[in-house]
Amino acid sequence: MFERYTEQSRRVIFFARYEASQYGSRYIETEHMLLGLMRERPGELAAWFPGNKNVQTAIRDEIEKRITRGESISTSVEVPLSLECRKILALAGDMAETLGHRCIEPEHLLIAMLGTETCLAAQILSARGLKASRVEQVFARGVRQTLARDTSRSIPGVEAPGFRMLKEFLEGLRSQSAGELVRLFATNAQFIDASGQRWTREEIESGGETLFAGYAKKNATYAVEETLIDTGELFVATVLWKNALLASQERGWMHRMTAVLQFDSEKWKIVLLQVTAVQASSSACS
């Protein structure tokens, strides 16, 4: 059933199953899928709501107000998808076909979720101003490089300010100490490492030498994969790192870093960096 789903999309379903069991639901509902998306792509989902720093907490709180919580269910018990969730999966597949995409990404699931307007997940997101057409417009552009871009800030051949700031940080990982790099982070910034541990700005400053050790290696290389959002006030991009692993870590894996930068008080600041481990693969969808 999930052969065309990327590793990230399969994890969304896994997390949705986990959320359903935690809330004692007999079915995986759309609100559980939304929580699964939040777990898998916290930085990217939060980026759709600039200025709302606690949107994920607010969404979970609203879900808990609108559902009846039961006793948690063991993960060994099968919890099927609800009819609305099955509809979302079918729509996500249709969306991928329409856009000419071979694999089904979390973005396809988000668009399909918003398109199922009567479901609880869509109602919660729509109430906050997020529409399927807006996400689809970004995703349909192939590499998702533009979201409501201010054309006065976009000059052909000139790097966007947010992109320049990101490159300054990435290059600085080789030559600057954590104490020097921390100036690029907002006061409320967080770094989520590949193990899922969250680091505050203060922890980055005090423990950054260990945190950034892999990226400072001479043979570590990076490539900015995609610019997801660039509005002139918000910049979101993914960066793929190779050879940024220490000897104690499993070989054959790479790191994907999602970076969220915000323009505040005439300066760009990093507000979130989230790292996930990915395995190089030649399979159809990974």
mmCIF file of N, CA, C and O in Angstrom, residues 123-198:
data_model
loop_
_atom_site.group_PDB
_atom_site.id
_atom_site.type_symbol
_atom_site.label_atom_id
_atom_site.label_comp_id
_atom_site.label_asym_id
_atom_site.label_seq_id
_atom_site.Cartn_x
_atom_site.Cartn_y
_atom_site.Cartn_z
ATOM 1 N N GLN A 123 -10.143 21.588 9.151
ATOM 2 C CA GLN A 123 -10.827 22.683 9.829
ATOM 3 C C GLN A 123 -9.859 23.454 10.720
ATOM 4 O O GLN A 123 -9.880 24.691 10.755
ATOM 5 N N ILE A 124 -8.995 22.745 11.422
ATOM 6 C CA ILE A 124 -8.040 23.391 12.336
ATOM 7 C C ILE A 124 -7.019 24.214 11.559
ATOM 8 O O ILE A 124 -6.703 25.352 11.918
ATOM 9 N N LEU A 125 -6.505 23.655 10.463
ATOM 10 C CA LEU A 125 -5.511 24.371 9.662
ATOM 11 C C LEU A 125 -6.144 25.538 8.902
ATOM 12 O O LEU A 125 -5.553 26.619 8.816
ATOM 13 N N SER A 126 -7.325 25.321 8.343
ATOM 14 C CA SER A 126 -8.008 26.380 7.593
ATOM 15 C C SER A 126 -8.363 27.549 8.482
ATOM 16 O O SER A 126 -8.311 28.709 8.059
ATOM 17 N N ALA A 127 -8.719 27.266 9.733
ATOM 18 C CA ALA A 127 -9.047 28.339 10.669
ATOM 19 C C ALA A 127 -7.847 29.231 10.940
ATOM 20 O O ALA A 127 -8.000 30.394 11.333
ATOM 21 N N ARG A 128 -6.658 28.702 10.695
ATOM 22 C CA ARG A 128 -5.428 29.475 10.874
ATOM 23 C C ARG A 128 -4.927 30.064 9.564
ATOM 24 O O ARG A 128 -3.826 30.577 9.481
ATOM 25 N N GLY A 129 -5.741 29.942 8.505
ATOM 26 C CA GLY A 129 -5.432 30.609 7.249
ATOM 27 C C GLY A 129 -4.695 29.781 6.219
ATOM 28 O O GLY A 129 -4.351 30.293 5.149
ATOM 29 N N LEU A 130 -4.436 28.509 6.509
ATOM 30 C CA LEU A 130 -3.709 27.683 5.548
ATOM 31 C C LEU A 130 -4.694 26.989 4.612
ATOM 32 O O LEU A 130 -5.614 26.307 5.062
ATOM 33 N N LYS A 131 -4.503 27.159 3.311
ATOM 34 C CA LYS A 131 -5.394 26.601 2.305
ATOM 35 C C LYS A 131 -4.636 25.626 1.399
ATOM 36 O O LYS A 131 -3.432 25.779 1.179
ATOM 37 N N ALA A 132 -5.365 24.660 0.873
ATOM 38 C CA ALA A 132 -4.756 23.669 -0.018
ATOM 39 C C ALA A 132 -4.127 24.335 -1.238
ATOM 40 O O ALA A 132 -3.039 23.957 -1.676
ATOM 41 N N SER A 133 -4.798 25.341 -1.787
ATOM 42 C CA SER A 133 -4.303 26.005 -2.993
ATOM 43 C C SER A 133 -2.956 26.670 -2.749
ATOM 44 O O SER A 133 -2.098 26.702 -3.633
ATOM 45 N N ARG A 134 -2.768 27.179 -1.549
ATOM 46 C CA ARG A 134 -1.506 27.845 -1.227
ATOM 47 C C ARG A 134 -0.349 26.844 -1.182
ATOM 48 O O ARG A 134 0.721 27.082 -1.748
ATOM 49 N N VAL A 135 -0.568 25.704 -0.518
ATOM 50 C CA VAL A 135 0.470 24.678 -0.448
ATOM 51 C C VAL A 135 0.725 24.083 -1.823
ATOM 52 O O VAL A 135 1.865 23.876 -2.238
ATOM 53 N N GLU A 136 -0.356 23.824 -2.569
ATOM 54 C CA GLU A 136 -0.227 23.229 -3.898
ATOM 55 C C GLU A 136 0.529 24.152 -4.842
ATOM 56 O O GLU A 136 1.344 23.691 -5.654
ATOM 57 N N GLN A 137 0.286 25.446 -4.737
ATOM 58 C CA GLN A 137 0.967 26.403 -5.614
ATOM 59 C C GLN A 137 2.464 26.336 -5.413
ATOM 60 O O GLN A 137 3.241 26.362 -6.374
ATOM 61 N N VAL A 138 2.899 26.230 -4.164
ATOM 62 C CA VAL A 138 4.326 26.147 -3.871
ATOM 63 C C VAL A 138 4.893 24.822 -4.367
ATOM 64 O O VAL A 138 5.908 24.773 -5.057
ATOM 65 N N PHE A 139 4.208 23.738 -4.026
ATOM 66 C CA PHE A 139 4.727 22.410 -4.343
ATOM 67 C C PHE A 139 4.718 22.126 -5.837
ATOM 68 O O PHE A 139 5.586 21.434 -6.359
ATOM 69 N N ALA A 140 3.730 22.664 -6.556
ATOM 70 C CA ALA A 140 3.596 22.401 -7.987
ATOM 71 C C ALA A 140 4.685 23.071 -8.805
ATOM 72 O O ALA A 140 4.846 22.759 -9.986
ATOM 73 N N ARG A 141 5.436 23.961 -8.213
ATOM 74 C CA ARG A 141 6.500 24.647 -8.963
ATOM 75 C C ARG A 141 7.759 23.799 -9.078
ATOM 76 O O ARG A 141 8.806 24.276 -9.471
ATOM 77 N N GLY A 142 7.643 22.536 -8.735
ATOM 78 C CA GLY A 142 8.736 21.609 -8.990
ATOM 79 C C GLY A 142 9.712 21.518 -7.848
ATOM 80 O O GLY A 142 9.808 20.507 -7.197
ATOM 81 N N VAL A 143 10.444 22.572 -7.606
ATOM 82 C CA VAL A 143 11.433 22.564 -6.536
ATOM 83 C C VAL A 143 10.988 23.420 -5.363
ATOM 84 O O VAL A 143 11.741 23.655 -4.432
ATOM 85 N N ARG A 144 9.750 23.902 -5.415
ATOM 86 C CA ARG A 144 9.145 24.655 -4.302
ATOM 87 C C ARG A 144 10.040 25.829 -3.866
ATOM 88 O O ARG A 144 10.316 26.039 -2.701
ATOM 89 N N GLN A 145 10.492 26.617 -4.816
ATOM 90 C CA GLN A 145 11.472 27.650 -4.511
ATOM 91 C C GLN A 145 10.856 28.987 -4.128
ATOM 92 O O GLN A 145 11.565 29.881 -3.704
ATOM 93 N N THR A 146 9.551 29.176 -4.326
ATOM 94 C CA THR A 146 8.989 30.497 -4.094
ATOM 95 C C THR A 146 7.665 30.396 -3.366
ATOM 96 O O THR A 146 6.857 29.567 -3.688
ATOM 97 N N LEU A 147 7.425 31.241 -2.376
ATOM 98 C CA LEU A 147 6.135 31.336 -1.716
ATOM 99 C C LEU A 147 5.839 32.812 -1.494
ATOM 100 O O LEU A 147 6.461 33.455 -0.652
ATOM 101 N N ALA A 148 4.901 33.355 -2.286
ATOM 102 C CA ALA A 148 4.511 34.754 -2.146
ATOM 103 C C ALA A 148 5.736 35.664 -2.080
ATOM 104 O O ALA A 148 5.857 36.532 -1.225
ATOM 105 N N ARG A 149 6.673 35.479 -2.983
ATOM 106 C CA ARG A 149 7.926 36.234 -2.965
ATOM 107 C C ARG A 149 7.689 37.709 -3.342
ATOM 108 O O ARG A 149 6.977 38.011 -4.273
ATOM 109 N N ASP A 150 8.339 38.595 -2.615
ATOM 110 C CA ASP A 150 8.333 40.013 -2.942
ATOM 111 C C ASP A 150 9.337 40.213 -4.072
ATOM 112 O O ASP A 150 10.538 40.097 -3.881
ATOM 113 N N THR A 151 8.841 40.492 -5.279
ATOM 114 C CA THR A 151 9.729 40.547 -6.437
ATOM 115 C C THR A 151 10.786 41.635 -6.328
ATOM 116 O O THR A 151 11.836 41.566 -6.940
ATOM 117 N N SER A 152 10.552 42.627 -5.512
ATOM 118 C CA SER A 152 11.558 43.669 -5.343
ATOM 119 C C SER A 152 12.779 43.151 -4.610
ATOM 120 O O SER A 152 13.850 43.756 -4.660
ATOM 121 N N ARG A 153 12.617 42.000 -3.910
ATOM 122 C CA ARG A 153 13.746 41.417 -3.190
ATOM 123 C C ARG A 153 14.418 40.324 -4.005
ATOM 124 O O ARG A 153 15.406 39.754 -3.583
ATOM 125 N N SER A 154 13.814 39.959 -5.151
ATOM 126 C CA SER A 154 14.329 38.857 -5.948
ATOM 127 C C SER A 154 14.939 39.398 -7.233
ATOM 128 O O SER A 154 14.233 39.779 -8.163
ATOM 129 N N ILE A 155 16.257 39.424 -7.277
ATOM 130 C CA ILE A 155 16.967 39.941 -8.439
ATOM 131 C C ILE A 155 17.758 38.807 -9.064
ATOM 132 O O ILE A 155 18.546 38.155 -8.376
ATOM 133 N N PRO A 156 17.535 38.505 -10.351
ATOM 134 C CA PRO A 156 18.249 37.404 -10.986
ATOM 135 C C PRO A 156 19.755 37.528 -10.797
ATOM 136 O O PRO A 156 20.336 38.599 -10.975
ATOM 137 N N GLY A 157 20.386 36.407 -10.397
ATOM 138 C CA GLY A 157 21.827 36.386 -10.226
ATOM 139 C C GLY A 157 22.295 36.865 -8.870
ATOM 140 O O GLY A 157 23.491 36.800 -8.569
ATOM 141 N N VAL A 158 21.380 37.343 -8.024
ATOM 142 C CA VAL A 158 21.744 37.825 -6.693
ATOM 143 C C VAL A 158 21.115 36.919 -5.652
ATOM 144 O O VAL A 158 19.917 36.645 -5.692
ATOM 145 N N GLU A 159 21.933 36.411 -4.719
ATOM 146 C CA GLU A 159 21.422 35.518 -3.692
ATOM 147 C C GLU A 159 20.501 36.260 -2.738
ATOM 148 O O GLU A 159 20.769 37.397 -2.351
ATOM 149 N N ALA A 160 19.411 35.609 -2.335
ATOM 150 C CA ALA A 160 18.492 36.193 -1.369
ATOM 151 C C ALA A 160 19.205 36.369 -0.035
ATOM 152 O O ALA A 160 20.066 35.564 0.328
ATOM 153 N N PRO A 161 18.866 37.423 0.727
ATOM 154 C CA PRO A 161 19.531 37.656 2.016
ATOM 155 C C PRO A 161 19.461 36.472 2.960
ATOM 156 O O PRO A 161 20.432 36.154 3.644
ATOM 157 N N GLY A 162 18.303 35.802 3.008
ATOM 158 C CA GLY A 162 18.177 34.638 3.873
ATOM 159 C C GLY A 162 19.121 33.529 3.463
ATOM 160 O O GLY A 162 19.715 32.840 4.303
ATOM 161 N N PHE A 163 19.288 33.337 2.147
ATOM 162 C CA PHE A 163 20.190 32.321 1.630
ATOM 163 C C PHE A 163 21.642 32.653 1.981
ATOM 164 O O PHE A 163 22.419 31.773 2.356
ATOM 165 N N ARG A 164 21.998 33.939 1.875
ATOM 166 C CA ARG A 164 23.362 34.354 2.226
ATOM 167 C C ARG A 164 23.643 34.086 3.701
ATOM 168 O O ARG A 164 24.742 33.656 4.071
ATOM 169 N N MET A 165 22.651 34.345 4.547
ATOM 170 C CA MET A 165 22.807 34.109 5.972
ATOM 171 C C MET A 165 22.997 32.625 6.262
ATOM 172 O O MET A 165 23.841 32.229 7.075
ATOM 173 N N LEU A 166 22.220 31.795 5.567
ATOM 174 C CA LEU A 166 22.353 30.354 5.752
ATOM 175 C C LEU A 166 23.750 29.894 5.347
ATOM 176 O O LEU A 166 24.384 29.098 6.049
ATOM 177 N N LYS A 167 24.248 30.385 4.208
ATOM 178 C CA LYS A 167 25.578 30.008 3.754
ATOM 179 C C LYS A 167 26.655 30.478 4.731
ATOM 180 O O LYS A 167 27.650 29.789 4.946
ATOM 181 N N GLU A 168 26.452 31.647 5.323
ATOM 182 C CA GLU A 168 27.409 32.136 6.323
ATOM 183 C C GLU A 168 27.508 31.158 7.485
ATOM 184 O O GLU A 168 28.603 30.868 7.982
ATOM 185 N N PHE A 169 26.366 30.643 7.910
ATOM 186 C CA PHE A 169 26.370 29.667 9.001
ATOM 187 C C PHE A 169 27.037 28.363 8.565
ATOM 188 O O PHE A 169 27.888 27.815 9.285
ATOM 189 N N LEU A 170 26.661 27.854 7.381
ATOM 190 C CA LEU A 170 27.203 26.585 6.915
ATOM 191 C C LEU A 170 28.718 26.644 6.737
ATOM 192 O O LEU A 170 29.441 25.715 7.119
ATOM 193 N N GLU A 171 29.222 27.732 6.165
ATOM 194 C CA GLU A 171 30.666 27.899 6.008
ATOM 195 C C GLU A 171 31.337 28.114 7.361
ATOM 196 O O GLU A 171 32.464 27.676 7.588
ATOM 197 N N GLY A 172 30.622 28.792 8.271
ATOM 198 C CA GLY A 172 31.176 29.057 9.592
ATOM 199 C C GLY A 172 31.377 27.805 10.420
ATOM 200 O O GLY A 172 32.196 27.792 11.354
ATOM 201 N N LEU A 173 30.641 26.736 10.099
ATOM 202 C CA LEU A 173 30.806 25.487 10.831
ATOM 203 C C LEU A 173 32.227 24.944 10.700
ATOM 204 O O LEU A 173 32.711 24.223 11.569
ATOM 205 N N ARG A 174 32.903 25.313 9.616
ATOM 206 C CA ARG A 174 34.270 24.843 9.399
ATOM 207 C C ARG A 174 35.309 25.692 10.127
ATOM 208 O O ARG A 174 36.329 25.180 10.564
ATOM 209 N N SER A 175 35.035 26.981 10.225
ATOM 210 C CA SER A 175 36.092 27.898 10.653
ATOM 211 C C SER A 175 35.820 28.655 11.947
ATOM 212 O O SER A 175 36.726 29.288 12.480
ATOM 213 N N GLN A 176 34.593 28.606 12.457
ATOM 214 C CA GLN A 176 34.267 29.382 13.641
ATOM 215 C C GLN A 176 33.859 28.483 14.795
ATOM 216 O O GLN A 176 33.376 27.369 14.605
ATOM 217 N N SER A 177 34.057 28.991 16.007
ATOM 218 C CA SER A 177 33.678 28.241 17.197
ATOM 219 C C SER A 177 32.184 28.373 17.432
ATOM 220 O O SER A 177 31.516 29.235 16.854
ATOM 221 N N ALA A 178 31.652 27.518 18.295
ATOM 222 C CA ALA A 178 30.232 27.591 18.627
ATOM 223 C C ALA A 178 29.893 28.937 19.264
ATOM 224 O O ALA A 178 28.824 29.498 19.036
ATOM 225 N N GLY A 179 30.834 29.465 20.041
ATOM 226 C CA GLY A 179 30.617 30.766 20.660
ATOM 227 C C GLY A 179 30.471 31.878 19.644
ATOM 228 O O GLY A 179 29.721 32.835 19.856
ATOM 229 N N GLU A 180 31.183 31.745 18.509
ATOM 230 C CA GLU A 180 31.081 32.741 17.451
ATOM 231 C C GLU A 180 29.816 32.537 16.623
ATOM 232 O O GLU A 180 29.154 33.495 16.224
ATOM 233 N N LEU A 181 29.451 31.268 16.395
ATOM 234 C CA LEU A 181 28.288 30.969 15.566
ATOM 235 C C LEU A 181 26.970 31.275 16.264
ATOM 236 O O LEU A 181 25.968 31.544 15.605
ATOM 237 N N VAL A 182 26.967 31.251 17.592
ATOM 238 C CA VAL A 182 25.704 31.417 18.315
ATOM 239 C C VAL A 182 25.090 32.788 18.077
ATOM 240 O O VAL A 182 23.881 32.979 18.236
ATOM 241 N N ARG A 183 25.894 33.751 17.638
ATOM 242 C CA ARG A 183 25.373 35.089 17.350
ATOM 243 C C ARG A 183 24.372 35.062 16.201
ATOM 244 O O ARG A 183 23.550 35.988 16.052
ATOM 245 N N LEU A 184 24.419 34.000 15.386
ATOM 246 C CA LEU A 184 23.513 33.887 14.250
ATOM 247 C C LEU A 184 22.146 33.330 14.648
ATOM 248 O O LEU A 184 21.228 33.304 13.835
ATOM 249 N N PHE A 185 22.018 32.881 15.902
ATOM 250 C CA PHE A 185 20.784 32.266 16.368
ATOM 251 C C PHE A 185 19.923 33.273 17.129
ATOM 252 O O PHE A 185 20.436 34.109 17.878
ATOM 253 N N ALA A 186 18.596 33.159 16.935
ATOM 254 C CA ALA A 186 17.659 33.975 17.708
ATOM 255 C C ALA A 186 17.675 33.522 19.162
ATOM 256 O O ALA A 186 18.105 32.403 19.476
ATOM 257 N N THR A 187 17.214 34.388 20.054
ATOM 258 C CA THR A 187 17.253 34.064 21.480
ATOM 259 C C THR A 187 16.413 32.832 21.820
ATOM 260 O O THR A 187 16.728 32.095 22.757
ATOM 261 N N ASN A 188 15.346 32.600 21.054
ATOM 262 C CA ASN A 188 14.483 31.450 21.310
ATOM 263 C C ASN A 188 14.757 30.297 20.349
ATOM 264 O O ASN A 188 13.921 29.397 20.189
ATOM 265 N N ALA A 189 15.912 30.304 19.700
ATOM 266 C CA ALA A 189 16.238 29.299 18.692
ATOM 267 C C ALA A 189 16.368 27.909 19.307
ATOM 268 O O ALA A 189 16.689 27.758 20.496
ATOM 269 N N GLN A 190 16.129 26.903 18.459
ATOM 270 C CA GLN A 190 16.305 25.522 18.875
ATOM 271 C C GLN A 190 17.057 24.756 17.788
ATOM 272 O O GLN A 190 16.925 25.053 16.606
ATOM 273 N N PHE A 191 17.842 23.797 18.235
ATOM 274 C CA PHE A 191 18.521 22.874 17.325
ATOM 275 C C PHE A 191 18.070 21.477 17.717
ATOM 276 O O PHE A 191 18.243 21.065 18.865
ATOM 277 N N ILE A 192 17.450 20.752 16.774
ATOM 278 C CA ILE A 192 17.022 19.382 17.025
ATOM 279 C C ILE A 192 17.988 18.470 16.281
ATOM 280 O O ILE A 192 18.033 18.473 15.050
ATOM 281 N N ASP A 193 18.817 17.721 17.037
ATOM 282 C CA ASP A 193 19.833 16.905 16.376
ATOM 283 C C ASP A 193 19.229 15.610 15.835
ATOM 284 O O ASP A 193 18.026 15.352 15.972
ATOM 285 N N ALA A 194 20.065 14.796 15.206
ATOM 286 C CA ALA A 194 19.579 13.603 14.518
ATOM 287 C C ALA A 194 18.960 12.581 15.457
ATOM 288 O O ALA A 194 18.179 11.733 15.031
ATOM 289 N N SER A 195 19.276 12.660 16.754
ATOM 290 C CA SER A 195 18.704 11.734 17.729
ATOM 291 C C SER A 195 17.380 12.237 18.283
ATOM 292 O O SER A 195 16.724 11.542 19.059
ATOM 293 N N GLY A 196 16.999 13.467 17.910
ATOM 294 C CA GLY A 196 15.756 14.045 18.406
ATOM 295 C C GLY A 196 15.929 14.928 19.622
ATOM 296 O O GLY A 196 14.948 15.496 20.126
ATOM 297 N N GLN A 197 17.163 15.079 20.112
ATOM 298 C CA GLN A 197 17.408 15.927 21.282
ATOM 299 C C GLN A 197 17.313 17.396 20.896
ATOM 300 O O GLN A 197 17.831 17.812 19.862
ATOM 301 N N ARG A 198 16.644 18.180 21.738
ATOM 302 C CA ARG A 198 16.480 19.616 21.494
ATOM 303 C C ARG A 198 17.551 20.393 22.269
ATOM 304 O O ARG A 198 17.778 20.146 23.435
#
